[in-house]
Coordinates of C-alpha atoms in Angstrom, one line a residue:
X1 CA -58.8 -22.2 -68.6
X2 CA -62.2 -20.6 -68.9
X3 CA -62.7 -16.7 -68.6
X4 CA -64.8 -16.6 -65.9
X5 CA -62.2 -18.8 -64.1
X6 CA -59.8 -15.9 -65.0
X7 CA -61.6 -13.1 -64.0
X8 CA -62.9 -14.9 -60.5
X9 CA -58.7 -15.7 -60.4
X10 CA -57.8 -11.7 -61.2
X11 CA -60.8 -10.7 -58.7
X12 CA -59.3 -12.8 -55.4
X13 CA -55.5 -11.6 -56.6
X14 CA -56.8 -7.7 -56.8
X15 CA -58.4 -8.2 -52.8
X16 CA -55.3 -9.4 -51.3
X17 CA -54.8 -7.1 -48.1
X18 CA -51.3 -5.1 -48.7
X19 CA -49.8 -2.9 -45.4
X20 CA -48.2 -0.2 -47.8
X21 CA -49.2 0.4 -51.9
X22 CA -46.5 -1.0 -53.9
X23 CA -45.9 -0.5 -57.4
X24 CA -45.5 -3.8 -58.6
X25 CA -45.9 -4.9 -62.7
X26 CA -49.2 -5.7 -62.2
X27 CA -50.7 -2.2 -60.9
X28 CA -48.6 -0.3 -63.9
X29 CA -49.8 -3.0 -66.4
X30 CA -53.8 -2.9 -65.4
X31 CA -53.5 1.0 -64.7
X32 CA -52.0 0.9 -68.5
X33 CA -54.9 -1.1 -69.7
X34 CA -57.5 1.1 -67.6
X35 CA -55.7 4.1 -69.1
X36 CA -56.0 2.9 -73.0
X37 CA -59.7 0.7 -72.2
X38 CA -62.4 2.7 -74.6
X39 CA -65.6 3.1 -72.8
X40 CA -67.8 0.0 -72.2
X41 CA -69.8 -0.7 -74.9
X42 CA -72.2 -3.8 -75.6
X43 CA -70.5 -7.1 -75.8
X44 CA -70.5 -9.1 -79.0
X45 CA -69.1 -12.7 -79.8
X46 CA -65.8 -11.5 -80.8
X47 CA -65.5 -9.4 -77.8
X48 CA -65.9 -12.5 -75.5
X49 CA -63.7 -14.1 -77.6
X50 CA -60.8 -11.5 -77.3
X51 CA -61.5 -11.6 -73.6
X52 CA -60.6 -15.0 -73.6
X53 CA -57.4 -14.1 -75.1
X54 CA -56.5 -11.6 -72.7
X55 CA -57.3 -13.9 -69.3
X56 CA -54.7 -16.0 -71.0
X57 CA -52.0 -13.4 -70.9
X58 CA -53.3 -12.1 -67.8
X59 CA -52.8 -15.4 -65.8
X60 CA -49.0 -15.6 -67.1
X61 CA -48.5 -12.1 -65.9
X62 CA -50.4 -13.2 -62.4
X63 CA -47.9 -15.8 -62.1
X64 CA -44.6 -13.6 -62.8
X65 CA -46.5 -11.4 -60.1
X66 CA -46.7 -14.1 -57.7
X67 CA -42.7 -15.0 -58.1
X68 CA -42.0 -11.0 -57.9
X69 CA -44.1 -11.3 -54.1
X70 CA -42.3 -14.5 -53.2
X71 CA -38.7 -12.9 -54.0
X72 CA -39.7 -8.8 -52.4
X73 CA -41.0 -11.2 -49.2
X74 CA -37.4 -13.3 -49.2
X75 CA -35.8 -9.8 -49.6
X76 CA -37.8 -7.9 -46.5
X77 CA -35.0 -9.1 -44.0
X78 CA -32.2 -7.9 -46.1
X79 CA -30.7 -4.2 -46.0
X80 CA -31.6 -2.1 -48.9
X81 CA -29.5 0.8 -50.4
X82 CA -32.3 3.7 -48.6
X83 CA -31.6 1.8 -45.9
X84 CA -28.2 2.3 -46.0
X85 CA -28.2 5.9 -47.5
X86 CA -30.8 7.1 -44.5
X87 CA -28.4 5.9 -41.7
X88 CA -25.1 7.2 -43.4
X89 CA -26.6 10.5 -44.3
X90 CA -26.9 10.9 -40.2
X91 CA -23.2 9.6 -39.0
X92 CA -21.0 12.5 -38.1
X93 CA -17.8 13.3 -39.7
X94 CA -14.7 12.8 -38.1
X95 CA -13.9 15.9 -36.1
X96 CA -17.7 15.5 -34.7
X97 CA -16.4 12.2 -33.8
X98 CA -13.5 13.3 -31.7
X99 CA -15.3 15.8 -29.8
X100 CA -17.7 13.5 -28.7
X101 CA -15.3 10.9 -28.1
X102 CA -13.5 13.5 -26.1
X103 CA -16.8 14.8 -23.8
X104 CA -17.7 11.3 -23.4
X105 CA -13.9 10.7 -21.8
X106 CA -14.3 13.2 -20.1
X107 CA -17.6 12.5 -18.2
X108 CA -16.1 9.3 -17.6
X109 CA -13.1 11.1 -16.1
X110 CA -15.1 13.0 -14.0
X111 CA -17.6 10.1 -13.0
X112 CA -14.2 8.3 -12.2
X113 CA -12.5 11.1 -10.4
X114 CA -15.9 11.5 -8.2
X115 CA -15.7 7.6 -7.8
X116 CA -12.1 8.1 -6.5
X117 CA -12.7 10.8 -4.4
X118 CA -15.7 9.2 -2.7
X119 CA -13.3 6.3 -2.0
X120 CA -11.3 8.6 -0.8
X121 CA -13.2 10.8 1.6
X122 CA -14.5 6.7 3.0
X123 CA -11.0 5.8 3.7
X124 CA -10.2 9.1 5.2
X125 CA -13.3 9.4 7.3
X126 CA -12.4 5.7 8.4
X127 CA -8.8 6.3 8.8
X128 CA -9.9 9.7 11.1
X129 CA -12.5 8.2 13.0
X130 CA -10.3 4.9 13.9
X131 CA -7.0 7.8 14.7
X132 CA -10.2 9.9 16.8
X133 CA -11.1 6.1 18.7
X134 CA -7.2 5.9 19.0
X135 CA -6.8 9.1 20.3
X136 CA -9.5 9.2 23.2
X137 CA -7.8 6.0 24.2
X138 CA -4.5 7.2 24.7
X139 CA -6.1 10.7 26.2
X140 CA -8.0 8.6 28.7
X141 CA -4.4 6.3 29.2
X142 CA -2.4 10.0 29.7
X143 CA -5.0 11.8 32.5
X144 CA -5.0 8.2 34.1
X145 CA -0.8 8.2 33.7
X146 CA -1.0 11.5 34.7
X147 CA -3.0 11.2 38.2
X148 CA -0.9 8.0 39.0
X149 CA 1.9 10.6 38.4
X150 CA 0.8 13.4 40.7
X151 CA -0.3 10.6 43.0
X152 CA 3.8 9.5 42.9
X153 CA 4.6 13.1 43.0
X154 CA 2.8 13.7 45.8
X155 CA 4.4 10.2 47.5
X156 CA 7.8 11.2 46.2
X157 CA 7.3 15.0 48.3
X158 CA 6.1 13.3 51.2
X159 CA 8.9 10.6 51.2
X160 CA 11.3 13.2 50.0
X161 CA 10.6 15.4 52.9
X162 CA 10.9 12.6 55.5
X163 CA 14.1 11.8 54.1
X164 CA 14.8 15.4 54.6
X165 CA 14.0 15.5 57.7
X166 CA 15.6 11.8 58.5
X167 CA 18.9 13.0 56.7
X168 CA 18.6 16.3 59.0
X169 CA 18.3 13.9 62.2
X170 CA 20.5 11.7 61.3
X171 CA 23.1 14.3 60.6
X172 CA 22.6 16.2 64.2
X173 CA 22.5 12.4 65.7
X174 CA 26.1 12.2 64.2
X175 CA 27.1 15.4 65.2
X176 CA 25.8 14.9 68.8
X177 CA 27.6 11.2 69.0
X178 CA 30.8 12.8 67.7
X179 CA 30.8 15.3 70.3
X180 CA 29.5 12.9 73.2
X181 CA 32.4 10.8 72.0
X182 CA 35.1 13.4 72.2
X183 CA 33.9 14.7 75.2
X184 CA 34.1 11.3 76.5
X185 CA 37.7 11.5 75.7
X186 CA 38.8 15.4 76.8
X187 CA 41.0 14.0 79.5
X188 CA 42.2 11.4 77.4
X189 CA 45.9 11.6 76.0
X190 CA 47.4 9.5 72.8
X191 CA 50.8 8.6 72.9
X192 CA 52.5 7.9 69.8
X193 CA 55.8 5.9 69.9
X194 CA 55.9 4.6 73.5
X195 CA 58.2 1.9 74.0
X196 CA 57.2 -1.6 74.2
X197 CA 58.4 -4.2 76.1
X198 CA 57.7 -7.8 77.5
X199 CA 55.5 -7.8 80.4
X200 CA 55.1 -4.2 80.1
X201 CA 53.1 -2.3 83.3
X202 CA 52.3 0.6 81.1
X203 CA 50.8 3.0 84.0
X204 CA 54.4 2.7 85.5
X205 CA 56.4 3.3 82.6
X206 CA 54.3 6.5 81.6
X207 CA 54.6 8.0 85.2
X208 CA 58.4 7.7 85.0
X209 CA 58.2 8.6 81.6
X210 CA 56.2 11.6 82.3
X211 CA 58.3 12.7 85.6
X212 CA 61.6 12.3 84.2
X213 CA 61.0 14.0 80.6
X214 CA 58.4 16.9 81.8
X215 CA 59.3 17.1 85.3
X216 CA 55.7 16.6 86.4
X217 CA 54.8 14.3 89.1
X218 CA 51.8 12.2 88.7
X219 CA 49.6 10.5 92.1
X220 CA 48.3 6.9 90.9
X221 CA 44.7 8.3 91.0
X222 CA 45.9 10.9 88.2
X223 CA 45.9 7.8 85.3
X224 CA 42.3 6.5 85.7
X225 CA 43.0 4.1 82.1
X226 CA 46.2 3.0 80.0
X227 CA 45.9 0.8 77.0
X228 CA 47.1 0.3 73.5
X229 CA 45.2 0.4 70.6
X230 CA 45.8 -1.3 67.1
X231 CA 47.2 0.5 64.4
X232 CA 47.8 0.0 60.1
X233 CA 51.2 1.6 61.3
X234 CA 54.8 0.5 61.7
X235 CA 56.3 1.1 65.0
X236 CA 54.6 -0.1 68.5
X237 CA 50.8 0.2 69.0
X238 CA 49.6 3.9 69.9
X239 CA 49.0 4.0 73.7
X240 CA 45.7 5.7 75.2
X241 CA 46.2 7.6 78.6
X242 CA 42.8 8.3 80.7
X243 CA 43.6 10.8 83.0
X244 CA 41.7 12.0 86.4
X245 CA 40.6 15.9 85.1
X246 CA 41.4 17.9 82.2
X247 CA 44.0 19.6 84.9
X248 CA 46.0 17.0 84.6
X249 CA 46.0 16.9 81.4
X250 CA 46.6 20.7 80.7
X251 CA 49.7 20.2 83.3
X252 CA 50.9 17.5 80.9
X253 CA 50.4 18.9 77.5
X254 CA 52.0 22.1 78.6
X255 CA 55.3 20.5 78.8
X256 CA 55.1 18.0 75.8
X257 CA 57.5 20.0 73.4
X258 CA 59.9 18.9 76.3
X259 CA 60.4 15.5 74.9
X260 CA 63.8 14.4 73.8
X261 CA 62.8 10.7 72.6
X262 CA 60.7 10.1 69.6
X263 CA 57.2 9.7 72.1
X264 CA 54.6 12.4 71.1
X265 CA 51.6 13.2 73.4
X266 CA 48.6 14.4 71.5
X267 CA 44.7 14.7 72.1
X268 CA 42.6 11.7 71.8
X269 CA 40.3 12.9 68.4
X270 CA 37.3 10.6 67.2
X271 CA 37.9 9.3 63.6
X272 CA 35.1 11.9 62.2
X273 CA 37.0 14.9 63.6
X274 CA 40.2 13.4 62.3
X275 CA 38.3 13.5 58.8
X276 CA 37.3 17.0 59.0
X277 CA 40.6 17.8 59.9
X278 CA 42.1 15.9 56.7
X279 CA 39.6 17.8 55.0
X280 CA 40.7 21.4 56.1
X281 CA 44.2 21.0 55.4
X282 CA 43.4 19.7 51.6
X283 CA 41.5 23.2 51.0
X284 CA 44.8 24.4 50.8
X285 CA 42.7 27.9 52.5
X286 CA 44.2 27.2 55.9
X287 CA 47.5 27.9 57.3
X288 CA 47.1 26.2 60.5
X289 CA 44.6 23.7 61.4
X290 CA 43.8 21.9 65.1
X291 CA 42.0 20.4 67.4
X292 CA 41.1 22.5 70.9
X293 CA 38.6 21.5 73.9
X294 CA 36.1 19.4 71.5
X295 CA 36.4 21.8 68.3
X296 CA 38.2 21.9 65.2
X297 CA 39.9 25.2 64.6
X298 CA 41.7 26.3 61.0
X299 CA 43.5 29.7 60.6
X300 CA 43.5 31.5 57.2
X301 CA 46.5 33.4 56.1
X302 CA 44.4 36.6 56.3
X303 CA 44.3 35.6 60.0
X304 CA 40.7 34.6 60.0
X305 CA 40.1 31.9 62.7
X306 CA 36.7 29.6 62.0
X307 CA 35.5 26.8 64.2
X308 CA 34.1 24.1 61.6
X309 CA 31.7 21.4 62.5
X310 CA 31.0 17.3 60.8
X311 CA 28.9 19.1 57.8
X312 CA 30.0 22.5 57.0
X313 CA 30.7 24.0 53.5
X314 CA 34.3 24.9 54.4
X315 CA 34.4 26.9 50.9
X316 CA 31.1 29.0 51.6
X317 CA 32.4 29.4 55.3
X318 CA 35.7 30.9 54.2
X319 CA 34.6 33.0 51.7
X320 CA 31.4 34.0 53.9
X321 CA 33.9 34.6 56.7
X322 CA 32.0 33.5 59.5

């Protein structure tokens, strides 16, 4: 290899562009050979021939260069030991760790507890407005139930007070039938008891009856009706006697404790006042208890005498005395 060769060889391997300096063995070795290089002087033959010399052992040291380059470039991908040192010389030691560790759960606690609560306040603001939707439902559902009420109220007042005043009618109806009825029947007289027999004439056989036991004589005009009347009872039906006045009757019903025989003469009473008789004798507030000219009549032991109608409070009458 020629020198010139050499030196054009040393010239294109000193221009090669490099990024950062390097200190490689070629830069120590020429800066060592600047360093100890006397001062140019004038070349002589044995100078160019020691150059020769010296482009030999340059070019072996170029090549050793070159294989450096080739390995540092393999090695530019792989960590190196500053590497390392300048990232471990910045980790934290342990404790540092655990407070970190411990802020960063708890940021995530609070992100999550925020999360949470958001979900929350969403369910609870859906949960209240479906209840508020609910709600003015069943308000709108209770003031409409509560007009249909008053509406029934009212309905309920107005039929109430008709039946009121139907029970009030129907009650002074009764009492007036009861007493149209047993005025109908002043002159009439039952006879309990009487006698029956086979092809009975029963006007006869109570105008003997009545003339021979009480001694009063009766015209055939006196006994405008005679009939019997069925009966629950043992014994021969009762017998109904309509009589011509109520003077007739007196005269009759004046003597009727003068019957020897088992016949009894009593007043004709209407079932209703028969009731309301049964009722004052079961007060147990009555020592006497009867029936007089179309009124019902009870006698306290005190002496108090009440007349008592279909529908009084016998209780209240008592105790009010009147």
């Amino acid at each position: 290899m020629s020198s010139g060769q050499n030196l054009a060889g040393l010239k294109s391997t000193n221009k090669r562009p490099t990024t950062k300096p390097v200190n490689t063995v070629q830069t120590l070795l020429t800066a060592k050979v600047d360093k100890n290089k006397p001062p140019p002087s004038k070349r002589t033959h044995s100078d160019v021939s020691n150059e020769s010399n010296n482009s030999l052992d340059l070019s072996g040291i170029m090549n050793f260069q070159k294989d450096i380059d080739e390995i540092k470039i393999k090695l530019e991908g792989v960590t190196r030991r500053e590497d390392l040192d300048r990232v471990t010389k910045d980790l934290i030691k342990t404790s540092d760790l655990e407070q970190v560790v411990t802020l960063i759960v708890k940021k995530l606690m609070n992100e999550f507890e925020i999360t949470v609560q958001k979900k929350i306040d969403e369910k609870v603001e859906e949960v209240k407005n479906e209840m508020q939707e609910k709600f003015d439902a069943l308000t709108i559902e209770n003031e409409d139930l509560k007009n249909k009420i008053q509406a029934i109220q009212y309905s309920n007042t107005t039929i109430r007070r008709d039946l009121n005043e139907t029970s009030r009618l129907s009650r002074q109806a009764d009492i007036s039938s009861n007493y149209n009825e047993q005025y109908s029947r002043k002159n009439n007289i039952k006879i309990i008891n009487f006698p029956r027999k086979d092809k009975q004439d029963l006007r006869k056989d109570f105008m003997e009856t009545v003339k021979k036991e009480l001694n009063v004589q009766l015209e055939d005009r006196d006994v405008v009706a005679i009939h019997r009347i069925p009966s629950q009872k043992a014994g021969p039906y009762p017998v109904i006697v309509k009589l011509f006045s109520s003077d007739v009757k007196r005269q009759i019903m004046r003597c009727r404790k003068e019957l020897t025989s088992k016949i009894r003469f009593v007043d004709d009473v209407t079932q209703r006042n028969m009731s309301l008789i049964e009722r004052l004798r079961k007060t147990d507030e009555f020592e006497s208890v009867w029936y007089f000219n179309c009124g019902i009549y009870g006698r306290t032991p005190a002496g108090l005498q009440l007349k008592f109608g279909l529908y009084d409070d016998i209780h209240y009458r008592v105790q009010q005395g009147k």
